[in-house]
Short mmCIF file of C-alpha atoms and ligand atoms in Angstrom, two decimals:
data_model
loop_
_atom_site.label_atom_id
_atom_site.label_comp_id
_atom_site.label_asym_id
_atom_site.label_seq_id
_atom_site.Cartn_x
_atom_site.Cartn_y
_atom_site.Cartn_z
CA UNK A 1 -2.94 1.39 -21.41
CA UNK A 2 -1.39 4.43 -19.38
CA UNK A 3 1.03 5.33 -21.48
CA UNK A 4 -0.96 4.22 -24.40
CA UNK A 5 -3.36 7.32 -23.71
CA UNK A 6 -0.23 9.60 -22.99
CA UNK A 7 0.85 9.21 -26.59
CA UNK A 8 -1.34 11.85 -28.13
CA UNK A 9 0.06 15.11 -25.52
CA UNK A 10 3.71 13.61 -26.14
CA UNK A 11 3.58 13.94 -30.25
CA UNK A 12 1.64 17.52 -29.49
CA UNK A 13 4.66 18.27 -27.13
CA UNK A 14 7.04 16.85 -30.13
CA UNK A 15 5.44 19.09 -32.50
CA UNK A 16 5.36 22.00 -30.28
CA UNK A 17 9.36 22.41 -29.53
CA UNK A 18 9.66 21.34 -33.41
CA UNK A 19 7.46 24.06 -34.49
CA UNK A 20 9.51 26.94 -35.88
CA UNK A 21 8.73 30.69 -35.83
CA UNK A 22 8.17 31.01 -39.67
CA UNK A 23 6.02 28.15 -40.15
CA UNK A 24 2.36 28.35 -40.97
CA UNK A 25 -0.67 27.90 -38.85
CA UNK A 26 -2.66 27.59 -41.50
CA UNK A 27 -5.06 24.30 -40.92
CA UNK A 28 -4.33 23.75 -37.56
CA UNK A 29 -7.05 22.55 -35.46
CA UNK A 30 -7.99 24.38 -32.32
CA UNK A 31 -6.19 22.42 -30.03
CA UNK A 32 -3.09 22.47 -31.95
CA UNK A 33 -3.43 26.40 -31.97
CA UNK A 34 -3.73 26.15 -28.12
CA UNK A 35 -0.65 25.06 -27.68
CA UNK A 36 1.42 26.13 -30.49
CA UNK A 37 0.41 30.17 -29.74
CA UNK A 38 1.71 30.45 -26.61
CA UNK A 39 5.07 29.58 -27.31
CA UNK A 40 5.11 32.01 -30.33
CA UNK A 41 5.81 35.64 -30.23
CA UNK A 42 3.64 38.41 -31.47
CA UNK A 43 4.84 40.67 -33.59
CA UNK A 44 2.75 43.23 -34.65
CA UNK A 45 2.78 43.74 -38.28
CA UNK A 46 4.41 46.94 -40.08
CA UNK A 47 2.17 48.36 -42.88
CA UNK A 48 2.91 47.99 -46.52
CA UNK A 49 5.67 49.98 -47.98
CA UNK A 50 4.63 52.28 -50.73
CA UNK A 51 5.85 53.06 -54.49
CA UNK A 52 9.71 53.69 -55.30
CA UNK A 53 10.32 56.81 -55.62
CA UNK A 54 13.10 56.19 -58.61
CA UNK A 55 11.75 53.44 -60.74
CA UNK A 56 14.53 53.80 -63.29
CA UNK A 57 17.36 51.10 -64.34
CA UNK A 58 19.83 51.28 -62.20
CA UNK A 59 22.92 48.48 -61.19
CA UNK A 60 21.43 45.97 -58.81
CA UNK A 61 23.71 43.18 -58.79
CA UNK A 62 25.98 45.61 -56.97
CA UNK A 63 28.52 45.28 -54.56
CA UNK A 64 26.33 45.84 -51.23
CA UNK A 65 24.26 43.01 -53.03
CA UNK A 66 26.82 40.19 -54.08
CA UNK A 67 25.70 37.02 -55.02
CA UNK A 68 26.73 34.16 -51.94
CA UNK A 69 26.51 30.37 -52.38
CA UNK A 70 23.90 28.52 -49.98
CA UNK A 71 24.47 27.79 -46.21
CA UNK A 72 23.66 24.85 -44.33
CA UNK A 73 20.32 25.40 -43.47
CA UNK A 74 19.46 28.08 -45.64
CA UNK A 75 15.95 28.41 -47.33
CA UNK A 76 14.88 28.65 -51.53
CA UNK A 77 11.72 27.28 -53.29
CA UNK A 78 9.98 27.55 -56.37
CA UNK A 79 10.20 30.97 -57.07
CA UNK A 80 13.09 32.07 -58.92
CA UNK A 81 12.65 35.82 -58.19
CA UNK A 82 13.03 35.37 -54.54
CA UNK A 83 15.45 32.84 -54.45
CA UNK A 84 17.18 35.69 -56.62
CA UNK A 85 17.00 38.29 -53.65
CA UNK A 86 17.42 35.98 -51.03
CA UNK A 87 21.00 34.98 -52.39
CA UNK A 88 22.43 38.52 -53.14
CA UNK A 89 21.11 39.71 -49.81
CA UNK A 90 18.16 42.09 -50.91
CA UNK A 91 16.17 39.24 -48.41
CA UNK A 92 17.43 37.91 -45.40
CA UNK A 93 19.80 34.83 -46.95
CA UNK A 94 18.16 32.42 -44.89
CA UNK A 95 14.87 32.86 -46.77
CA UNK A 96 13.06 34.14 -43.82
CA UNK A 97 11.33 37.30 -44.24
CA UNK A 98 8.77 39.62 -43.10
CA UNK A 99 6.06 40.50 -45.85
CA UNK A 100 7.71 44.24 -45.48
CA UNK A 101 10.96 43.23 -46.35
CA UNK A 102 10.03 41.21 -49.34
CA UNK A 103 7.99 43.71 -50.82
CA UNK A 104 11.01 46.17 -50.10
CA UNK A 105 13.09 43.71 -51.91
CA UNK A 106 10.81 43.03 -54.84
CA UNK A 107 10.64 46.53 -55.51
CA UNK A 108 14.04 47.58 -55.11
CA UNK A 109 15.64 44.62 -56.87
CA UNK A 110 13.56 44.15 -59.32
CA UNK A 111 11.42 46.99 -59.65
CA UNK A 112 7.76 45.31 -59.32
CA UNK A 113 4.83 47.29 -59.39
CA UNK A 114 3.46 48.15 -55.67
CA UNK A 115 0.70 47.02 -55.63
CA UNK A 116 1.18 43.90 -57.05
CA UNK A 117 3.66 43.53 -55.25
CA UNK A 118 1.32 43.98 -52.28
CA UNK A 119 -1.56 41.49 -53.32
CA UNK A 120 1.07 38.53 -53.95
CA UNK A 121 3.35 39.12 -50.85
CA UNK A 122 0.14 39.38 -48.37
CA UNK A 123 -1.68 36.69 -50.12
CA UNK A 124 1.62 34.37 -50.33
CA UNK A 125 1.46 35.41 -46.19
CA UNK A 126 -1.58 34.81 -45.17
CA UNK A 127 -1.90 31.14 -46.63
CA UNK A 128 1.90 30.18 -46.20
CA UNK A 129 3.34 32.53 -43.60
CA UNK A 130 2.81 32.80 -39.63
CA UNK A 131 0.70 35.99 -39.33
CA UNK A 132 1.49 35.86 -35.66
CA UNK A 133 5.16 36.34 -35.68
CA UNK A 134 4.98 38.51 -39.07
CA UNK A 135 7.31 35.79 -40.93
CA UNK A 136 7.25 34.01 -44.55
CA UNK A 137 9.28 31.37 -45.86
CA UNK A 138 10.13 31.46 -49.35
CA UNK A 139 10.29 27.19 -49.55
CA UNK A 140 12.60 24.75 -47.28
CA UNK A 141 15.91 23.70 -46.44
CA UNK A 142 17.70 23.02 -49.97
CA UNK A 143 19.21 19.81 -50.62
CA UNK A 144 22.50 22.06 -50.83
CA UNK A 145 22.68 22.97 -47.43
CA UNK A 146 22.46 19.75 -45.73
CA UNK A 147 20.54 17.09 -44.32
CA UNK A 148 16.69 18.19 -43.95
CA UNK A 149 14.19 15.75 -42.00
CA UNK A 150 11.31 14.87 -43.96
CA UNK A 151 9.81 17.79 -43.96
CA UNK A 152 6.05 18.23 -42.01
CA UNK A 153 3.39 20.22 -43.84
CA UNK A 154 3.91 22.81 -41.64
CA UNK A 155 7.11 24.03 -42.49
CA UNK A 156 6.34 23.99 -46.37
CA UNK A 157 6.52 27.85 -46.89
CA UNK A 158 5.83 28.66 -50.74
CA UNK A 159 6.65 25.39 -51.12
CA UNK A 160 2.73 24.31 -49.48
CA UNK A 161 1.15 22.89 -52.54
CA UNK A 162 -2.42 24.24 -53.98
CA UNK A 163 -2.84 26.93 -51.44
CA UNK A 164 -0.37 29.43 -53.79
CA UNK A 165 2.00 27.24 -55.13
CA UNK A 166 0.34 25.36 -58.08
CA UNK A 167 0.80 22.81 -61.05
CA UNK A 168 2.33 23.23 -64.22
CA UNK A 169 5.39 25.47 -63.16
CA UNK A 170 7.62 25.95 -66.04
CA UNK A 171 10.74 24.70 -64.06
CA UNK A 172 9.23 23.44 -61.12
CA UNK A 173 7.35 19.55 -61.65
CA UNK A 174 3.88 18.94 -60.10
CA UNK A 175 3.38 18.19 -56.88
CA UNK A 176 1.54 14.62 -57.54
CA UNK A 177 5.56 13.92 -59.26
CA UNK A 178 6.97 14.65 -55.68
CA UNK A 179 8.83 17.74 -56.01
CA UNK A 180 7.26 21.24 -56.87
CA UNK A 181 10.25 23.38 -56.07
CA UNK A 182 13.54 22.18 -57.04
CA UNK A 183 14.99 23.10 -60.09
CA UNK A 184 14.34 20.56 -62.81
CA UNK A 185 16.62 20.46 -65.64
CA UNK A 186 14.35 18.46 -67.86
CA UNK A 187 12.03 21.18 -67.62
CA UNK A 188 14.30 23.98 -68.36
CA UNK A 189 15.55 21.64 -71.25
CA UNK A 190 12.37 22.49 -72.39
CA UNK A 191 12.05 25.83 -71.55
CA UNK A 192 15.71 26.28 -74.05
CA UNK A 193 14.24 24.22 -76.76
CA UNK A 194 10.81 26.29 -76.86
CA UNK A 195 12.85 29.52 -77.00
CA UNK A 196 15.20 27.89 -79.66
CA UNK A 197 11.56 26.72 -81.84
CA UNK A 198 9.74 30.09 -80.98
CA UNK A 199 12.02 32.73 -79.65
CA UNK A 200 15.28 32.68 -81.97
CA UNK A 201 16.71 31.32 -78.99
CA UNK A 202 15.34 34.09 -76.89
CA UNK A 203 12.59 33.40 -74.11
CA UNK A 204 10.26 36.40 -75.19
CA UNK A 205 6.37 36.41 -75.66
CA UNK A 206 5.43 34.56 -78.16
CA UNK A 207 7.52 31.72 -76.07
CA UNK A 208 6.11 32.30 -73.20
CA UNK A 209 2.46 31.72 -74.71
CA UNK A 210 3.48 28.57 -76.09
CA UNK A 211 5.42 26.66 -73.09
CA UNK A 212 2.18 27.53 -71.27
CA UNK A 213 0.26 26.20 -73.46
CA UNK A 214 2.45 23.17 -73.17
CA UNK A 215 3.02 22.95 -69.45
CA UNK A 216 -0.62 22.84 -69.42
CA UNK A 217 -1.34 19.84 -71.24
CA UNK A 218 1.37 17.96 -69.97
CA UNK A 219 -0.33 18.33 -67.11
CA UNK A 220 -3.32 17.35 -68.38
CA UNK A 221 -1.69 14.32 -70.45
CA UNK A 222 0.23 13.15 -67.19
CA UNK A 223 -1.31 14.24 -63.71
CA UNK A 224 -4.15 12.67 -62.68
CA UNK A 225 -4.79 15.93 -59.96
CA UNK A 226 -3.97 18.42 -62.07
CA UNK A 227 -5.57 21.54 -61.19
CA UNK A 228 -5.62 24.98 -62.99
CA UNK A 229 -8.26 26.78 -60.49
CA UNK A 230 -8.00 30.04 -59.12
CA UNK A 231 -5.30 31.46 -58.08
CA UNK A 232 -2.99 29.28 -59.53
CA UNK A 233 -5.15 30.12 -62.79
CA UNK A 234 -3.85 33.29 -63.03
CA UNK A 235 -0.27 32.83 -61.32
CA UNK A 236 0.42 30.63 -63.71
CA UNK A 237 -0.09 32.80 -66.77
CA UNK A 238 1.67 36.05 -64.96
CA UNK A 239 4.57 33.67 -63.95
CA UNK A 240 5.02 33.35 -67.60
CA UNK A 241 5.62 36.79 -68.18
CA UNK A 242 7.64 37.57 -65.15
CA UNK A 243 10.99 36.16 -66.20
CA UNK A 244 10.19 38.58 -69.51
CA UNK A 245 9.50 42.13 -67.48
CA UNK A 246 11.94 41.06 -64.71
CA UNK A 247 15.07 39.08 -65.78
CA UNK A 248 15.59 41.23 -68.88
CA UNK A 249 18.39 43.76 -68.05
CA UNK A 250 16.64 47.21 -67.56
CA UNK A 251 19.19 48.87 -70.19
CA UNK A 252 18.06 46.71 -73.04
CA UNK A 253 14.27 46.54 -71.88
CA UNK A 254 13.30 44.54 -75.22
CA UNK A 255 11.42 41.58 -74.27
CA UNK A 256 13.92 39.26 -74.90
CA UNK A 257 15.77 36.63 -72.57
CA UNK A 258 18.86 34.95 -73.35
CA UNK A 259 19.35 31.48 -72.35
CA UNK A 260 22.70 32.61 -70.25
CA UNK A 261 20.65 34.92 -68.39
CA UNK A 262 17.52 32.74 -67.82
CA UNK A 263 19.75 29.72 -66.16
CA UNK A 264 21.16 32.54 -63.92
CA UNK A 265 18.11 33.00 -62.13
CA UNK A 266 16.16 29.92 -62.33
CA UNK A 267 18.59 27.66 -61.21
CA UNK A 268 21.22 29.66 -59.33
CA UNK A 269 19.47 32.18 -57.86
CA UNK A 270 21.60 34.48 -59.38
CA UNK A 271 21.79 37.69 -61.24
CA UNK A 272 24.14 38.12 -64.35
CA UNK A 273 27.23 40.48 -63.63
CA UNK A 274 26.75 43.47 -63.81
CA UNK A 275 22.40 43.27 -64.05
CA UNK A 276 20.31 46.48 -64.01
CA UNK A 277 16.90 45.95 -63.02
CA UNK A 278 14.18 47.22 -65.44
CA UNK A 279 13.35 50.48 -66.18
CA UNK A 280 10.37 51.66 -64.71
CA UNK A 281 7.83 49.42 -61.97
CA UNK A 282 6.57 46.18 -64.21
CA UNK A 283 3.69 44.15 -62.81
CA UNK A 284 1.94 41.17 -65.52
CA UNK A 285 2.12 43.30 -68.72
CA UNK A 286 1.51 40.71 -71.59
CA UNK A 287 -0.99 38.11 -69.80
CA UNK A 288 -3.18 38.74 -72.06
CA UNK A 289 -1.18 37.87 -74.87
CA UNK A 290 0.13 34.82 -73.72
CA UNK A 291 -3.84 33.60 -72.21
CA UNK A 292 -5.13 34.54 -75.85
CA UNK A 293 -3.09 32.58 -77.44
CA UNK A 294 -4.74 29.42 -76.09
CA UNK A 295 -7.32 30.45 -73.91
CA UNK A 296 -8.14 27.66 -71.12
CA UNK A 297 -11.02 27.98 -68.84
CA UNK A 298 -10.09 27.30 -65.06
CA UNK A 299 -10.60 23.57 -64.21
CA UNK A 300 -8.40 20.30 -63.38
CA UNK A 301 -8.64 16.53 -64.12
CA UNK A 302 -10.88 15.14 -62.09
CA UNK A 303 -8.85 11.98 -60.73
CA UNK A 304 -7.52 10.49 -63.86
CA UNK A 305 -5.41 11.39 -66.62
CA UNK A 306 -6.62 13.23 -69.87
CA UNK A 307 -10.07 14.22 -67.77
CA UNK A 308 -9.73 18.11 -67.74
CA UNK A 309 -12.96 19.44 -66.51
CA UNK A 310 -14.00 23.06 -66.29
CA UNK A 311 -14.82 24.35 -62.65
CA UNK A 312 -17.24 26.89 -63.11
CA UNK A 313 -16.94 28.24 -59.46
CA UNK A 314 -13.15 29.77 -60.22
CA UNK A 315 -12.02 33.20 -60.97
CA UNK A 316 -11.31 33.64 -64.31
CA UNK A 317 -10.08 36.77 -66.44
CA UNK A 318 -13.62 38.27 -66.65
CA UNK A 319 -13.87 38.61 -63.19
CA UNK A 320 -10.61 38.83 -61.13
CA UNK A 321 -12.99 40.45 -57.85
CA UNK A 322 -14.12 36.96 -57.60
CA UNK A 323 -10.09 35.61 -57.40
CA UNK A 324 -9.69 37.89 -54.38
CA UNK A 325 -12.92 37.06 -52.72
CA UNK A 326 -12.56 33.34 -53.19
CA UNK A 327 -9.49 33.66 -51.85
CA UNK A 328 -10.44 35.47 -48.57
CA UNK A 329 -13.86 33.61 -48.58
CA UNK A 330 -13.13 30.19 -49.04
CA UNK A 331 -9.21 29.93 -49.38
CA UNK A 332 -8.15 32.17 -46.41
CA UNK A 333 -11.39 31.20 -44.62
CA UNK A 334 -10.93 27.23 -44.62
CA UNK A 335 -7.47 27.44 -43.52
CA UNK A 336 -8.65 29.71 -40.55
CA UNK A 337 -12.23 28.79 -39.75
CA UNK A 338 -12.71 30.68 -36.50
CA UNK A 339 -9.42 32.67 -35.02
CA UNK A 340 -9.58 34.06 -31.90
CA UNK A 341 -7.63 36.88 -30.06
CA UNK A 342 -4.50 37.98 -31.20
CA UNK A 343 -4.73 35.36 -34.15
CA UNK A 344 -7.64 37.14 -35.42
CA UNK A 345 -6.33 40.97 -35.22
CA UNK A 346 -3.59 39.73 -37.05
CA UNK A 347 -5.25 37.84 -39.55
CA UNK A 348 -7.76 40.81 -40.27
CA UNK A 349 -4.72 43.68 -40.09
CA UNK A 350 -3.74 41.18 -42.84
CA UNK A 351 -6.57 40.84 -44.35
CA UNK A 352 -6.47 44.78 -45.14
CA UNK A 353 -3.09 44.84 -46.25
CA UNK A 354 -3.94 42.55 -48.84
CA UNK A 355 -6.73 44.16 -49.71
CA UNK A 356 -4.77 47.64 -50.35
CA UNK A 357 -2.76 45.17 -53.47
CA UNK A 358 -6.17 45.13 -55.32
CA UNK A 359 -7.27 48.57 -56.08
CA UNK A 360 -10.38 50.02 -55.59
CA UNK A 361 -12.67 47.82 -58.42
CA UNK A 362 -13.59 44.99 -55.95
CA UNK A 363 -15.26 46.07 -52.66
CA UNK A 364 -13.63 44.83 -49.45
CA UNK A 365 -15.31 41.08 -47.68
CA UNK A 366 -14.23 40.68 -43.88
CA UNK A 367 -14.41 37.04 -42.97
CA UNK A 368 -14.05 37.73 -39.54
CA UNK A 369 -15.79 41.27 -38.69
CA UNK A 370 -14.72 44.58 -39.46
CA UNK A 371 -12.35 45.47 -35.73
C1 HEM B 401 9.69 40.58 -58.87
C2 HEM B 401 9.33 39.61 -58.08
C3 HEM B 401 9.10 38.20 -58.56
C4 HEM B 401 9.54 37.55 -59.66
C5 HEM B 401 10.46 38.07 -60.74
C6 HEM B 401 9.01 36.20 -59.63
C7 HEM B 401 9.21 35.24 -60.60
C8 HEM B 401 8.61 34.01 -60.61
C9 HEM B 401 8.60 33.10 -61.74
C10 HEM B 401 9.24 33.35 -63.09
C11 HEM B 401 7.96 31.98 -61.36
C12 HEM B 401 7.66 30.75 -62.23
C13 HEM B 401 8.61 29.62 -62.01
C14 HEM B 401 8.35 28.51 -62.99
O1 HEM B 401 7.29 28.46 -63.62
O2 HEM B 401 9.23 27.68 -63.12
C15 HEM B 401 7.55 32.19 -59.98
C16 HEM B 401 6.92 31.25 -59.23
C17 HEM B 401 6.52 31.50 -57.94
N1 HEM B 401 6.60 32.68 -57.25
FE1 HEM B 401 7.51 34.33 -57.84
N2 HEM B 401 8.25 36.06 -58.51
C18 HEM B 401 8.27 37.26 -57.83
C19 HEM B 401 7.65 37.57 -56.68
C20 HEM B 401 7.04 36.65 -55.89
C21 HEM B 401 6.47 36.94 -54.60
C22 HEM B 401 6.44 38.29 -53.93
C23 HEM B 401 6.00 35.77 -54.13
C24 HEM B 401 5.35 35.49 -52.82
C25 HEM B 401 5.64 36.15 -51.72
C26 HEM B 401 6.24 34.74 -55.13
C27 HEM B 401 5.94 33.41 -55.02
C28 HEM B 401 6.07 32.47 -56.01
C29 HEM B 401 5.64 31.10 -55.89
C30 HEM B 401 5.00 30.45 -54.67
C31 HEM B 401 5.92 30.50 -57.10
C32 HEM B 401 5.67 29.06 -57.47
C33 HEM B 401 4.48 28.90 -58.27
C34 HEM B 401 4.45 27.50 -58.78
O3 HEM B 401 5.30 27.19 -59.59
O4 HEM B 401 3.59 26.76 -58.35
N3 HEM B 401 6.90 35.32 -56.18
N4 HEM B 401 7.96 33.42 -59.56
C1 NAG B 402 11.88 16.52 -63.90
O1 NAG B 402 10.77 16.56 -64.74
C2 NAG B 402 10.68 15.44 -65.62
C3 NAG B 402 9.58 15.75 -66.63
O2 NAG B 402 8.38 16.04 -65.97
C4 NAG B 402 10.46 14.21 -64.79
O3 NAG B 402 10.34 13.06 -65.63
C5 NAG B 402 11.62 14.03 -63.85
O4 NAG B 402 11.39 12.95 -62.99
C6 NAG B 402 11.85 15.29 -63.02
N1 NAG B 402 13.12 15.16 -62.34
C7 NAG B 402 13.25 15.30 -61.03
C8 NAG B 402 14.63 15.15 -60.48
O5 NAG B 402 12.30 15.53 -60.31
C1 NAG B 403 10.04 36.23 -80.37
O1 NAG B 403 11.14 35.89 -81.17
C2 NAG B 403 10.81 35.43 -82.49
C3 NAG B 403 12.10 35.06 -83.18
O2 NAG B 403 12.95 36.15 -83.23
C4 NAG B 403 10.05 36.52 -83.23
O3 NAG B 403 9.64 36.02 -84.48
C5 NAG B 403 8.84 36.92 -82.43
O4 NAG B 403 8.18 37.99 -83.06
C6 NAG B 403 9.26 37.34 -81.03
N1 NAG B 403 8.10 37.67 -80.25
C7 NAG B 403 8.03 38.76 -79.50
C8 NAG B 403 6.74 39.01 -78.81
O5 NAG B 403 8.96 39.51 -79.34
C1 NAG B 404 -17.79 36.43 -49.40
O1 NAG B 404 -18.34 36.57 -48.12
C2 NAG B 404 -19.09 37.77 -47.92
C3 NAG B 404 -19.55 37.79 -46.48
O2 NAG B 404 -18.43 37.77 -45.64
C4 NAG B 404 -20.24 37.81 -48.90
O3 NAG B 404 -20.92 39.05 -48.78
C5 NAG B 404 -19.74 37.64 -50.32
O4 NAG B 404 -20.82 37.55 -51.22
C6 NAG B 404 -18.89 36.40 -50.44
N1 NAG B 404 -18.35 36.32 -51.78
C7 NAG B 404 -18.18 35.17 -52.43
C8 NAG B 404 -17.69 35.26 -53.82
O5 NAG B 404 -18.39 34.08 -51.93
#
């Protein structure tokens, strides 16, 4: 019986040497937090970069920026504009970054909008990131680079399901279908033949409002948890108009993606020769466009197929203060119930980071005091 009670410290123990310095601590009880924290370092968290001061086109698949195939061990998940920067070296090629460094590279690579960039980068951090030692995975170990044991929640990354990452990705399957990151070529199939039926074979708009559409109730039609609640409500429908604003080459700047092009990124995480970024910052322009087309109030099936229920309680367009204060209220809070110490100044000094990415229309909530 001895060793019987022993068993509980030893997996603890396990989990602590196992537990890597970019991995969340997001939902960890308090005991767990006990003993992962001390072995962790602080870092003390650098505050958000501003604006570019050049936001034209420029060159950015350049040659301090080439394009490298993965290493063992190296890091991508489900979003193709990081998995983008990560492999020409605009992020650390592992995939392990600080939230400074990815808005850096978000801006300079692709010329995002501050403080968009901001709200996604902290809010990506605080759920997915370890706010102690300042550092943010961008998914997991890729088939590519080599054996990868089954992986613990913990060291999801963007990959973490329903905290950021969400369902009906355009390239990405569900969660409930067991992978939400990898490439699927199904899916892009899809993704060509809409831009062949809508797009003249360009991925442009009017494409983009229909594979949403789609994406949406094939979800519905198929996955018995769907859900389309804030934030993954609106995620989704700006993640439809990112590959628009931000994979079309800067010198062209007409809304149109080729085919060529798309592939580049969203599978190989890689830009086309000889890419210019686009001209001037670019945040979600077009959401609206693409939501109008078939407006969908936030909501999910509610345990079986073909049961898509509204959920009055999420964010929607008419009211994106309540998407950031769900977030930090209920989101943000449940994953961190009651930090203490350094946990806590880092989660607040995060906290108001974030809160600089939303502009000054919503009015600031502090979950855990004001200091
Ligand atoms: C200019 C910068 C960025 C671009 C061009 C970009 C592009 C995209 C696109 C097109 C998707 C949709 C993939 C699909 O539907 O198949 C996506 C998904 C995603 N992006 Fe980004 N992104 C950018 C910045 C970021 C940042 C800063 C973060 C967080 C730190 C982030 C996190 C994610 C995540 C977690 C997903 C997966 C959502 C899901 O499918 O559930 N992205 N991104
Ligand atoms: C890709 O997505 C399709 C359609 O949802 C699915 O049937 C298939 O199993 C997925 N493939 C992989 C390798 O996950
Ligand atoms: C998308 O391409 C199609 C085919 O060329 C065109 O009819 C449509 O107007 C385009 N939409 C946008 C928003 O550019
Ligand atoms: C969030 O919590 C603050 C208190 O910290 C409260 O004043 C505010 O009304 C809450 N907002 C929502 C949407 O729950």
């Amino acid at each position: 019986m001895k060793s019987f009670s022993l068993l509980p410290a030893l997996v603890l123990a396990a989990r602590v040497i196992a537990f890597p310095s970019y991995a969340s601590l997001a939902g960890l009880s308090e005991r767990e937090l006990d003993s992962v924290l001390p072995t962790l370092g602080y870092r003390e968290p650098a505050p958000p970069p501003g604006p570019l001061k050049d936001t034209s086109a420029k060159l950015v698949n350049d040659k301090a920026h080439p394009w490298k195939p993965l290493r063992r061990g190296d890091i991508r998940g489900p979003c193709p504009g990081l998995n983008t920067l990560a492999s020409h070296g605009y992020l650390p090629r592992n995939g392990v970054a600080t939230p400074v460094q990815i808005i850096n590279a978000i801006q300079e690579g692709f010329n995002m909008e501050n403080s968009i960039a901001i709200f996604v980068t902290y809010g990506a951090h605080l759920v997915d990131g370890n706010v102690i030692t300042d550092l943010l995975s961008i998914g997991r170990k890729t088939p590519l680079t080599g054996p990868d044991p089954p992986p613990p929640a913990i060291v999801g990354g963007l990959n973490t399901h329903a905290v950021f990452e969400g369902d009906a990705s355009m390239t990405r399957g569900d969660d409930f279908f067991g992978n939400n990151h990898d490439f699927n070529a199904t899916l892009f199939d899809q993704f060509v033949d809409f831009s062949n039926r809508f797009g003249g074979g360009k991925y442009n708009l009017t494409v983009a409002a229909e594979l949403r559409f789609q994406r949406i109730q094939d979800s519905i039609a198929t996955n018995p948890q769907f859900s389309f609640v804030s934030p993954r409500f609106f995620t989704a429908y700006a993640e439809s108009v990112f590959p628009i604003n931000f994979f079309v080459d800067g010198r062209r700047n007409d809304g149109q993606l080729d085919m060529d092009a798309a592939r580049s990124f969203f599978q190989f995480h890689r830009m086309p020769d000889d890419f210019f970024r686009p001209n001037g910052a670019k945040s979600a322009q077009g959401i609206e466009r693409v939501f109008l087309a078939h407006p969908m109030l936030p909501g999910g099936n509610v345990g079986q197929i073909n049961s898509y229920t509204p959920d009055p309680t999420s964010a929607d367009f008419t009211n994106p203060c309540l998407l950031y204060e769900n977030f930090v209220n209920q989101t943000i809070k449940g994953l961190y119930p009651n930090p203490k110490g350094k946990l806590r100044k880092a989660l607040n000094t995060n906290l108001d980071f974030f809160y600089q990415g939303i502009g000054s229309g919503c009015a600031q909530v502090f979950p855990y005091g004001r200091d």
